[in-house]
Amino acid sequence: MVRQEGGGAPEPRGDGRGAEVAAEVRVSRRRWVVVLLFSGYSLCNAFQWIEYGSINNVFVRFYGVSAFAIDWLSMSYMLVYIPLLFPVAWLLDKKGLRLIALLGSALNALGAWVKLGSLQPQLFPVTVLGQVVCSLAQVFILGMPSRIASVWFSSREVSTACSIAVFGNQLGIALGFLIPPVLVPNVEDVEKLAYHISIMFFMTAGVATALFILVVIVFKEKPPYPPSRAQALVQSRPTEEYSYMQSILRLLRNANFVLLMVTYGLNTGCFYSLSTLLNRMVIHHYPEEEVNAGRIGLTIVLSGMAGALISGFWLDRTKTYKQTTLVVYIMSLVGMIVYTFTLDLGHLWVVFVTAGVLGFFMTGYLPLGFEFAAELTYPESEGTSSGLLNVSAQIFGIAFTISQGQIIDHFGTKAGNLFLCSFLFLGSIMTAFIRADLRRQQANVENEHTKAMPEACTVPIVLEESKL
């Protein structure tokens, strides 16, 4: 319940956002459990995304299919997300966080168990089915970080909380690069190979099931009190005032958000393509180095997790969304260029270093995009804005993965990586044109001023937007 302060009726804002409510603002201790649990099943889902791609050559030999077919196991995540975004975002707005968490964690566990039926070379269609079910789970996961942060965390914690929520997904990708090459060695005997694959699938299914049970027991819809003034305003809005389609149209008419949606898609699409094709690129220059290829992927993601957490802390303290996003984007481009020209030098330690620098900025960018979008689009639903960002990422991810794979096959890895560099350059230029219209921060500041004003005061306060 939200307890009202004062005895008078709330005065209308006069700006179309509905009545302003002076609600008690209080953070819940459960908030950290909720965000860590979400990170856990997001981790498991991300692991299942990349577990095939990180040992692409092993699964090619086991199932007797092409490398492109194994690539599609990763791209299925991107393809399934695109048509299902809007129904799931609508469900998130209508039914709330708990139902979406239950569906996401349940589908994630179900997909893991289906894969256990694909432990023979002729059963490739079964592993495709399991991966598609996991892809469905991802639709209920990717749009959640900024929504969980807004619903459960104070205005001083939202960026850090969003980074932690994204952190789980990145850690899952990191483990997806690290664990499969260790658990599934490239042995010749097909029966031994099936045994090693079964161990990986059983472990994943067990963890996914345990996480689903925890979600059922622990995950709550929202805290008893709104954690911020901005969230109190959103919760006070009558349900009938909200139209999902109108919200999408308003977002697509927001020029700053559209620019961010395209630039986010370019950056994240490059990351998806790089992750999917990393094993092929490393093995091309360093034969029989499957384990080190996985470790390079691990390095990219671990350094990106550090970048994500640092950027989250930085944003919570400075609120410099535009400057931080632009700097990180440009450094992603620089990192990609350096990685491109050092991959074929013949020294694996150089690849580890350059991949780490690239990952720090490229994967560190992911939570920045979510939080910047939440600022630019307030008071629209964070699930809808995050979903549109992710659709952009999936579309570019599929296009980049297919295109870069073909370029690598015909012209080599350097040409394929330069292809990605050109789009990161374009994204950097477009990011510079995004105006920092920080609406959520403005709402928090306005409400703090309103709370401090005497009840009799009726003179509106007009705050100038900071030029960022």
Short mmCIF file of C-alpha atoms in Angstrom, two decimals:
data_model
loop_
_atom_site.label_atom_id
_atom_site.label_comp_id
_atom_site.label_asym_id
_atom_site.label_seq_id
_atom_site.Cartn_x
_atom_site.Cartn_y
_atom_site.Cartn_z
CA MET A 1 0.00 0.00 0.00
CA VAL A 2 1.09 3.58 -0.67
CA ARG A 3 0.45 5.89 2.24
CA GLN A 4 -0.50 9.47 1.34
CA GLU A 5 1.11 12.42 3.10
CA GLY A 6 -1.14 15.30 4.18
CA GLY A 7 -4.90 15.47 4.35
CA GLY A 8 -5.80 17.47 1.26
CA ALA A 9 -6.67 16.15 -2.15
CA PRO A 10 -3.81 16.12 -4.65
CA GLU A 11 -3.66 18.99 -7.10
CA PRO A 12 -3.46 18.21 -10.81
CA ARG A 13 -0.11 18.81 -12.46
CA GLY A 14 -1.60 20.49 -15.48
CA ASP A 15 0.90 18.84 -17.81
CA GLY A 16 -1.08 15.79 -18.87
CA ARG A 17 0.64 13.36 -16.51
CA GLY A 18 -2.27 13.02 -14.10
CA ALA A 19 -2.52 13.97 -10.47
CA GLU A 20 0.62 14.42 -8.45
CA VAL A 21 0.66 12.24 -5.37
CA ALA A 22 2.75 12.93 -2.30
CA ALA A 23 3.41 9.29 -1.41
CA GLU A 24 5.67 7.87 1.24
CA VAL A 25 8.91 6.83 -0.44
CA ARG A 26 10.79 3.95 1.08
CA VAL A 27 13.18 1.28 -0.27
CA SER A 28 12.67 -2.40 0.51
CA ARG A 29 15.37 -4.72 1.80
CA ARG A 30 14.08 -7.38 -0.59
CA ARG A 31 15.19 -5.32 -3.59
CA TRP A 32 18.70 -6.83 -3.66
CA VAL A 33 17.33 -10.39 -3.49
CA VAL A 34 14.99 -9.65 -6.39
CA VAL A 35 17.66 -8.19 -8.66
CA LEU A 36 20.19 -10.94 -7.83
CA LEU A 37 17.63 -13.69 -8.46
CA PHE A 38 16.75 -12.12 -11.81
CA SER A 39 20.47 -11.96 -12.62
CA GLY A 40 20.69 -15.67 -11.81
CA TYR A 41 18.12 -16.95 -14.28
CA SER A 42 19.21 -14.36 -16.84
CA LEU A 43 22.73 -15.81 -16.45
CA CYS A 44 21.46 -19.34 -17.11
CA ASN A 45 19.55 -18.24 -20.21
CA ALA A 46 22.55 -16.35 -21.62
CA PHE A 47 24.77 -19.41 -21.01
CA GLN A 48 22.40 -21.48 -23.15
CA TRP A 49 22.56 -18.85 -25.90
CA ILE A 50 26.32 -19.15 -26.45
CA GLU A 51 27.03 -22.74 -25.32
CA TYR A 52 26.88 -23.97 -28.95
CA GLY A 53 28.77 -21.10 -30.54
CA SER A 54 31.71 -21.26 -28.11
CA ILE A 55 32.52 -24.82 -29.35
CA ASN A 56 31.07 -24.46 -32.82
CA ASN A 57 33.51 -26.89 -34.43
CA VAL A 58 32.72 -29.64 -31.87
CA PHE A 59 28.96 -29.49 -32.47
CA VAL A 60 29.49 -29.31 -36.24
CA ARG A 61 31.27 -32.68 -36.06
CA PHE A 62 28.87 -34.24 -33.52
CA TYR A 63 25.65 -33.43 -35.37
CA GLY A 64 27.14 -33.59 -38.87
CA VAL A 65 25.77 -30.17 -39.87
CA SER A 66 27.34 -26.99 -41.25
CA ALA A 67 28.89 -24.23 -39.15
CA PHE A 68 26.13 -21.95 -40.40
CA ALA A 69 23.50 -24.31 -38.91
CA ILE A 70 25.23 -24.07 -35.52
CA ASP A 71 25.39 -20.28 -35.90
CA TRP A 72 21.60 -20.32 -36.29
CA LEU A 73 21.27 -21.88 -32.83
CA SER A 74 22.59 -18.58 -31.49
CA MET A 75 20.70 -16.46 -34.01
CA SER A 76 17.43 -18.18 -33.04
CA TYR A 77 17.51 -16.06 -29.87
CA MET A 78 17.55 -12.94 -32.02
CA LEU A 79 14.95 -14.16 -34.51
CA VAL A 80 12.37 -15.29 -31.93
CA TYR A 81 12.62 -12.04 -29.97
CA ILE A 82 11.56 -9.73 -32.80
CA PRO A 83 7.90 -10.81 -33.33
CA LEU A 84 7.25 -11.55 -29.65
CA LEU A 85 8.51 -8.29 -28.14
CA PHE A 86 5.23 -6.40 -28.32
CA PRO A 87 2.99 -9.14 -26.87
CA VAL A 88 5.42 -9.71 -23.98
CA ALA A 89 5.89 -5.98 -23.34
CA TRP A 90 2.10 -5.60 -23.27
CA LEU A 91 1.88 -8.50 -20.81
CA LEU A 92 4.56 -6.88 -18.62
CA ASP A 93 2.60 -3.63 -18.50
CA LYS A 94 -0.74 -5.34 -17.79
CA LYS A 95 0.29 -8.18 -15.46
CA GLY A 96 3.53 -6.92 -13.92
CA LEU A 97 6.97 -8.25 -13.07
CA ARG A 98 6.13 -11.48 -11.22
CA LEU A 99 4.26 -13.22 -14.05
CA ILE A 100 6.98 -12.29 -16.55
CA ALA A 101 9.66 -13.63 -14.17
CA LEU A 102 7.76 -16.89 -13.71
CA LEU A 103 7.30 -17.43 -17.45
CA GLY A 104 10.91 -16.54 -18.27
CA SER A 105 12.44 -18.84 -15.66
CA ALA A 106 10.00 -21.69 -16.44
CA LEU A 107 10.68 -21.63 -20.19
CA ASN A 108 14.40 -21.43 -19.52
CA ALA A 109 14.25 -24.62 -17.43
CA LEU A 110 11.97 -26.39 -19.93
CA GLY A 111 14.32 -25.66 -22.84
CA ALA A 112 17.27 -27.03 -20.87
CA TRP A 113 15.44 -30.32 -20.24
CA VAL A 114 14.38 -30.64 -23.91
CA LYS A 115 18.04 -30.46 -24.95
CA LEU A 116 18.72 -33.63 -22.95
CA GLY A 117 16.75 -35.50 -25.61
CA SER A 118 19.27 -34.54 -28.31
CA LEU A 119 22.30 -36.58 -27.25
CA GLN A 120 22.63 -38.54 -30.50
CA PRO A 121 24.00 -37.18 -33.81
CA GLN A 122 20.71 -37.69 -35.66
CA LEU A 123 18.72 -35.70 -33.09
CA PHE A 124 19.82 -32.21 -34.15
CA PRO A 125 16.15 -31.11 -34.62
CA VAL A 126 15.55 -31.83 -30.90
CA THR A 127 18.41 -29.57 -29.85
CA VAL A 128 16.97 -26.90 -32.18
CA LEU A 129 13.61 -27.27 -30.41
CA GLY A 130 15.23 -26.90 -26.99
CA GLN A 131 17.11 -23.82 -28.13
CA VAL A 132 13.90 -22.26 -29.52
CA VAL A 133 12.20 -22.77 -26.13
CA CYS A 134 15.16 -21.05 -24.45
CA SER A 135 14.82 -18.29 -27.06
CA LEU A 136 11.19 -17.82 -25.95
CA ALA A 137 12.44 -17.49 -22.35
CA GLN A 138 14.82 -14.74 -23.44
CA VAL A 139 11.88 -12.61 -24.64
CA PHE A 140 10.65 -12.53 -21.02
CA ILE A 141 14.13 -11.60 -19.73
CA LEU A 142 15.81 -8.95 -21.88
CA GLY A 143 13.39 -6.09 -21.19
CA MET A 144 13.40 -6.53 -17.42
CA PRO A 145 16.59 -4.84 -16.07
CA SER A 146 15.50 -1.18 -16.25
CA ARG A 147 11.95 -2.08 -15.13
CA ILE A 148 13.20 -3.94 -12.03
CA ALA A 149 15.56 -1.06 -11.26
CA SER A 150 12.78 1.54 -11.49
CA VAL A 151 10.16 -0.43 -9.55
CA TRP A 152 12.44 -1.59 -6.70
CA PHE A 153 15.29 0.96 -6.36
CA SER A 154 15.68 4.60 -5.35
CA SER A 155 16.72 7.29 -7.80
CA ARG A 156 20.27 7.09 -6.39
CA GLU A 157 20.47 3.34 -7.06
CA VAL A 158 18.65 2.78 -10.37
CA SER A 159 21.70 2.82 -12.64
CA THR A 160 23.68 0.53 -10.33
CA ALA A 161 20.72 -1.85 -10.04
CA CYS A 162 20.25 -1.91 -13.81
CA SER A 163 23.96 -2.69 -14.22
CA ILE A 164 23.67 -5.59 -11.75
CA ALA A 165 20.64 -6.94 -13.63
CA VAL A 166 22.53 -6.79 -16.93
CA PHE A 167 25.61 -8.14 -15.12
CA GLY A 168 23.94 -11.56 -14.78
CA ASN A 169 23.33 -11.84 -18.52
CA GLN A 170 26.94 -10.93 -19.25
CA LEU A 171 28.25 -13.39 -16.65
CA GLY A 172 26.17 -16.11 -18.32
CA ILE A 173 27.80 -15.33 -21.66
CA ALA A 174 31.21 -15.38 -19.94
CA LEU A 175 30.52 -18.82 -18.46
CA GLY A 176 29.19 -19.92 -21.86
CA PHE A 177 32.62 -19.18 -23.30
CA LEU A 178 34.53 -20.74 -20.39
CA ILE A 179 32.67 -23.93 -19.41
CA PRO A 180 31.73 -25.72 -22.70
CA PRO A 181 35.34 -26.02 -23.97
CA VAL A 182 36.29 -27.54 -20.60
CA LEU A 183 33.31 -29.90 -20.21
CA VAL A 184 33.15 -30.93 -23.88
CA PRO A 185 36.67 -31.65 -25.18
CA ASN A 186 37.15 -32.18 -28.90
CA VAL A 187 37.47 -35.98 -28.75
CA GLU A 188 37.10 -38.29 -31.75
CA ASP A 189 34.83 -40.93 -30.16
CA VAL A 190 31.19 -39.90 -30.73
CA GLU A 191 29.90 -41.82 -27.68
CA LYS A 192 32.41 -40.11 -25.38
CA LEU A 193 31.49 -36.78 -26.95
CA ALA A 194 27.79 -37.45 -26.28
CA TYR A 195 28.65 -38.28 -22.65
CA HIS A 196 30.51 -34.98 -22.18
CA ILE A 197 27.66 -33.03 -23.80
CA SER A 198 25.15 -34.77 -21.50
CA ILE A 199 27.07 -33.59 -18.42
CA MET A 200 26.84 -29.99 -19.61
CA PHE A 201 23.13 -30.29 -20.44
CA PHE A 202 22.28 -31.99 -17.10
CA MET A 203 24.12 -29.33 -15.09
CA THR A 204 22.34 -26.55 -16.97
CA ALA A 205 18.90 -28.14 -16.51
CA GLY A 206 19.49 -28.62 -12.77
CA VAL A 207 20.54 -25.01 -12.23
CA ALA A 208 17.65 -23.67 -14.35
CA THR A 209 15.12 -25.73 -12.38
CA ALA A 210 16.49 -24.58 -9.02
CA LEU A 211 16.28 -20.95 -10.15
CA PHE A 212 12.67 -21.40 -11.28
CA ILE A 213 11.74 -22.76 -7.84
CA LEU A 214 13.41 -19.76 -6.17
CA VAL A 215 11.49 -17.36 -8.43
CA VAL A 216 8.21 -19.02 -7.39
CA ILE A 217 9.08 -18.64 -3.71
CA VAL A 218 10.94 -15.31 -3.55
CA PHE A 219 10.08 -13.01 -6.48
CA LYS A 220 7.45 -10.39 -5.63
CA GLU A 221 5.52 -8.02 -7.89
CA LYS A 222 6.66 -4.75 -6.29
CA PRO A 223 7.70 -3.35 -2.88
CA PRO A 224 5.10 -2.10 -0.36
CA TYR A 225 6.13 1.53 -0.97
CA PRO A 226 7.43 3.26 -4.11
CA PRO A 227 11.23 3.67 -3.90
CA SER A 228 11.36 7.07 -5.66
CA ARG A 229 9.19 10.12 -6.40
CA ALA A 230 9.20 9.25 -10.11
CA GLN A 231 7.92 5.75 -9.38
CA ALA A 232 5.26 7.11 -7.01
CA LEU A 233 3.94 9.25 -9.88
CA VAL A 234 3.84 6.26 -12.22
CA GLN A 235 2.01 4.10 -9.65
CA SER A 236 -0.51 6.87 -8.94
CA ARG A 237 -1.56 7.07 -12.61
CA PRO A 238 -5.01 5.54 -13.17
CA THR A 239 -4.85 2.34 -15.23
CA GLU A 240 -7.37 3.60 -17.76
CA GLU A 241 -5.07 6.52 -18.60
CA TYR A 242 -2.46 4.17 -20.04
CA SER A 243 -2.65 2.95 -23.64
CA TYR A 244 0.03 0.50 -24.76
CA MET A 245 -0.20 1.38 -28.46
CA GLN A 246 -0.20 5.09 -27.72
CA SER A 247 2.92 4.53 -25.60
CA ILE A 248 4.72 2.85 -28.52
CA LEU A 249 3.68 5.64 -30.89
CA ARG A 250 4.94 8.28 -28.45
CA LEU A 251 8.27 6.46 -28.21
CA LEU A 252 8.62 6.26 -31.99
CA ARG A 253 7.87 10.00 -32.25
CA ASN A 254 10.62 10.75 -29.72
CA ALA A 255 13.56 11.64 -32.00
CA ASN A 256 16.18 11.24 -29.28
CA PHE A 257 14.92 7.77 -28.39
CA VAL A 258 14.80 6.69 -32.05
CA LEU A 259 18.44 7.75 -32.46
CA LEU A 260 19.36 5.81 -29.32
CA MET A 261 17.41 2.77 -30.55
CA VAL A 262 19.41 2.67 -33.79
CA THR A 263 22.79 3.29 -32.14
CA TYR A 264 22.10 0.72 -29.42
CA GLY A 265 21.19 -1.82 -32.10
CA LEU A 266 24.40 -1.14 -34.02
CA ASN A 267 26.65 -1.56 -30.96
CA THR A 268 24.89 -4.57 -29.47
CA GLY A 269 24.45 -6.20 -32.88
CA CYS A 270 28.22 -6.01 -33.33
CA PHE A 271 28.67 -7.67 -29.93
CA TYR A 272 26.23 -10.48 -30.84
CA SER A 273 28.02 -11.11 -34.12
CA LEU A 274 31.47 -11.03 -32.52
CA SER A 275 30.36 -13.47 -29.79
CA THR A 276 28.73 -15.91 -32.21
CA LEU A 277 31.68 -16.02 -34.62
CA LEU A 278 34.54 -15.73 -32.11
CA ASN A 279 35.33 -19.46 -32.08
CA ARG A 280 35.55 -19.56 -35.87
CA MET A 281 37.83 -16.50 -36.01
CA VAL A 282 40.23 -17.68 -33.30
CA ILE A 283 40.44 -21.26 -34.61
CA HIS A 284 41.18 -19.86 -38.09
CA HIS A 285 44.35 -18.15 -36.83
CA TYR A 286 45.17 -20.46 -33.91
CA PRO A 287 44.21 -24.08 -34.80
CA GLU A 288 43.25 -26.47 -31.97
CA GLU A 289 42.93 -23.60 -29.48
CA GLU A 290 39.24 -24.17 -28.61
CA VAL A 291 39.88 -23.68 -24.89
CA ASN A 292 41.73 -20.41 -25.43
CA ALA A 293 39.02 -19.23 -27.83
CA GLY A 294 36.58 -19.70 -24.97
CA ARG A 295 38.89 -17.88 -22.60
CA ILE A 296 39.15 -14.93 -24.99
CA GLY A 297 35.35 -14.76 -25.03
CA LEU A 298 35.43 -14.95 -21.23
CA THR A 299 37.89 -12.05 -21.15
CA ILE A 300 35.65 -9.93 -23.38
CA VAL A 301 32.62 -10.44 -21.16
CA LEU A 302 34.35 -10.23 -17.75
CA SER A 303 35.97 -6.94 -18.68
CA GLY A 304 32.58 -5.79 -19.99
CA MET A 305 30.97 -6.67 -16.65
CA ALA A 306 33.53 -4.48 -14.91
CA GLY A 307 32.75 -1.72 -17.40
CA ALA A 308 29.02 -2.11 -16.79
CA LEU A 309 29.34 -1.86 -13.01
CA ILE A 310 31.71 1.11 -13.20
CA SER A 311 29.42 2.94 -15.63
CA GLY A 312 26.44 2.22 -13.34
CA PHE A 313 28.18 3.69 -10.30
CA TRP A 314 29.34 6.64 -12.40
CA LEU A 315 25.85 7.42 -13.70
CA ASP A 316 24.28 7.23 -10.24
CA ARG A 317 26.72 9.86 -9.02
CA THR A 318 27.04 12.18 -12.02
CA LYS A 319 23.87 11.66 -14.15
CA THR A 320 26.02 12.43 -17.22
CA TYR A 321 24.16 10.02 -19.50
CA LYS A 322 24.96 11.65 -22.84
CA GLN A 323 28.67 12.21 -22.25
CA THR A 324 29.25 8.74 -20.77
CA THR A 325 27.35 6.99 -23.57
CA LEU A 326 29.27 8.88 -26.27
CA VAL A 327 32.70 8.24 -24.72
CA VAL A 328 31.99 4.52 -24.24
CA TYR A 329 30.71 4.24 -27.84
CA ILE A 330 33.81 5.88 -29.29
CA MET A 331 36.07 3.67 -27.17
CA SER A 332 34.15 0.60 -28.40
CA LEU A 333 35.08 1.66 -31.95
CA VAL A 334 38.74 2.17 -30.97
CA GLY A 335 38.81 -1.20 -29.21
CA MET A 336 37.31 -2.96 -32.26
CA ILE A 337 39.89 -1.40 -34.59
CA VAL A 338 42.79 -2.47 -32.34
CA TYR A 339 41.36 -6.00 -31.99
CA THR A 340 40.94 -6.26 -35.77
CA PHE A 341 44.58 -5.51 -36.53
CA THR A 342 46.07 -7.63 -33.73
CA LEU A 343 44.03 -10.86 -34.14
CA ASP A 344 46.35 -12.32 -36.81
CA LEU A 345 49.72 -11.35 -35.29
CA GLY A 346 50.34 -14.87 -33.99
CA HIS A 347 50.51 -13.96 -30.29
CA LEU A 348 47.53 -15.13 -28.23
CA TRP A 349 48.44 -12.92 -25.26
CA VAL A 350 48.02 -9.85 -27.48
CA VAL A 351 44.56 -11.06 -28.50
CA PHE A 352 43.63 -11.50 -24.81
CA VAL A 353 44.68 -7.92 -24.02
CA THR A 354 42.95 -6.27 -26.99
CA ALA A 355 39.81 -8.40 -26.52
CA GLY A 356 39.68 -7.31 -22.86
CA VAL A 357 39.87 -3.63 -23.81
CA LEU A 358 37.18 -4.12 -26.46
CA GLY A 359 34.90 -5.94 -24.03
CA PHE A 360 35.27 -3.32 -21.31
CA PHE A 361 33.62 -0.72 -23.51
CA MET A 362 31.43 -2.75 -25.92
CA THR A 363 29.65 -4.88 -23.31
CA GLY A 364 29.94 -2.13 -20.73
CA TYR A 365 27.68 -0.10 -23.03
CA LEU A 366 24.65 -2.39 -22.60
CA PRO A 367 23.26 -1.03 -19.28
CA LEU A 368 24.06 2.52 -20.40
CA GLY A 369 21.61 2.15 -23.26
CA PHE A 370 18.82 0.87 -20.99
CA GLU A 371 19.23 3.65 -18.45
CA PHE A 372 19.60 6.43 -21.03
CA ALA A 373 16.40 5.18 -22.70
CA ALA A 374 14.55 5.22 -19.37
CA GLU A 375 15.60 8.84 -18.88
CA LEU A 376 14.65 9.94 -22.39
CA THR A 377 11.21 8.29 -22.35
CA TYR A 378 9.89 8.80 -18.79
CA PRO A 379 7.05 8.28 -17.83
CA GLU A 380 6.63 5.57 -20.49
CA SER A 381 7.09 1.95 -19.43
CA GLU A 382 10.72 0.87 -19.10
CA GLY A 383 9.72 -2.55 -20.42
CA THR A 384 8.50 -1.03 -23.69
CA SER A 385 11.54 1.21 -24.23
CA SER A 386 13.96 -1.63 -23.33
CA GLY A 387 12.06 -3.97 -25.62
CA LEU A 388 12.39 -1.64 -28.58
CA LEU A 389 16.12 -1.32 -27.91
CA ASN A 390 16.42 -5.09 -27.87
CA VAL A 391 14.43 -5.52 -31.09
CA SER A 392 16.88 -3.18 -32.77
CA ALA A 393 19.78 -5.21 -31.34
CA GLN A 394 18.30 -8.52 -32.55
CA ILE A 395 17.67 -7.21 -36.08
CA PHE A 396 21.19 -5.84 -36.42
CA GLY A 397 22.59 -8.93 -34.67
CA ILE A 398 21.09 -11.29 -37.26
CA ALA A 399 22.14 -9.09 -40.18
CA PHE A 400 25.70 -8.63 -38.84
CA THR A 401 26.19 -12.31 -37.94
CA ILE A 402 25.10 -13.55 -41.37
CA SER A 403 27.01 -10.82 -43.23
CA GLN A 404 30.20 -11.07 -41.20
CA GLY A 405 30.15 -14.87 -41.46
CA GLN A 406 29.93 -14.67 -45.24
CA ILE A 407 32.66 -12.00 -45.40
CA ILE A 408 34.95 -14.16 -43.23
CA ASP A 409 34.35 -17.19 -45.47
CA HIS A 410 35.16 -15.28 -48.64
CA PHE A 411 37.59 -12.50 -47.63
CA GLY A 412 39.02 -13.41 -44.20
CA THR A 413 38.58 -12.32 -40.58
CA LYS A 414 40.11 -8.86 -40.99
CA ALA A 415 37.56 -7.86 -43.63
CA GLY A 416 34.75 -9.22 -41.43
CA ASN A 417 35.89 -7.20 -38.42
CA LEU A 418 36.36 -4.04 -40.49
CA PHE A 419 32.73 -4.50 -41.56
CA LEU A 420 31.73 -4.17 -37.89
CA CYS A 421 34.08 -1.21 -37.38
CA SER A 422 32.29 0.76 -40.10
CA PHE A 423 28.95 0.43 -38.29
CA LEU A 424 30.44 1.34 -34.91
CA PHE A 425 31.81 4.50 -36.56
CA LEU A 426 28.33 5.32 -37.87
CA GLY A 427 26.84 4.69 -34.42
CA SER A 428 29.36 7.03 -32.76
CA ILE A 429 28.38 9.87 -35.08
CA MET A 430 24.66 9.29 -34.48
CA THR A 431 25.14 9.18 -30.69
CA ALA A 432 26.62 12.67 -30.79
CA PHE A 433 23.27 13.98 -32.08
CA ILE A 434 21.20 12.61 -29.16
CA ARG A 435 19.98 15.41 -26.88
CA ALA A 436 20.14 14.69 -23.14
CA ASP A 437 16.48 15.22 -22.23
CA LEU A 438 16.63 13.63 -18.74
CA ARG A 439 12.91 13.47 -17.94
CA ARG A 440 13.08 10.98 -15.07
CA GLN A 441 15.70 13.02 -13.21
CA GLN A 442 13.64 16.15 -13.81
CA ALA A 443 10.56 14.45 -12.33
CA ASN A 444 12.48 13.48 -9.20
CA VAL A 445 13.82 17.02 -8.76
CA GLU A 446 10.41 18.63 -9.32
CA ASN A 447 8.76 16.35 -6.78
CA GLU A 448 11.43 16.98 -4.17
CA HIS A 449 10.77 20.73 -4.58
CA THR A 450 7.01 20.20 -4.47
CA LYS A 451 7.30 18.17 -1.27
CA ALA A 452 9.31 20.91 0.37
CA MET A 453 6.86 23.70 -0.57
CA PRO A 454 4.13 24.81 1.87
CA GLU A 455 0.71 23.38 0.99
CA ALA A 456 -0.71 26.86 0.47
CA CYS A 457 1.86 27.72 -2.16
CA THR A 458 0.41 27.51 -5.64
CA VAL A 459 3.20 29.10 -7.66
CA PRO A 460 4.66 26.52 -10.06
CA ILE A 461 8.37 25.92 -10.12
CA VAL A 462 9.99 25.87 -13.55
CA LEU A 463 13.37 24.13 -13.68
CA GLU A 464 15.75 24.60 -16.56
CA GLU A 465 17.02 21.41 -18.09
CA SER A 466 20.74 21.01 -17.67
CA LYS A 467 22.66 21.12 -20.94
CA LEU A 468 24.37 17.74 -21.18
#
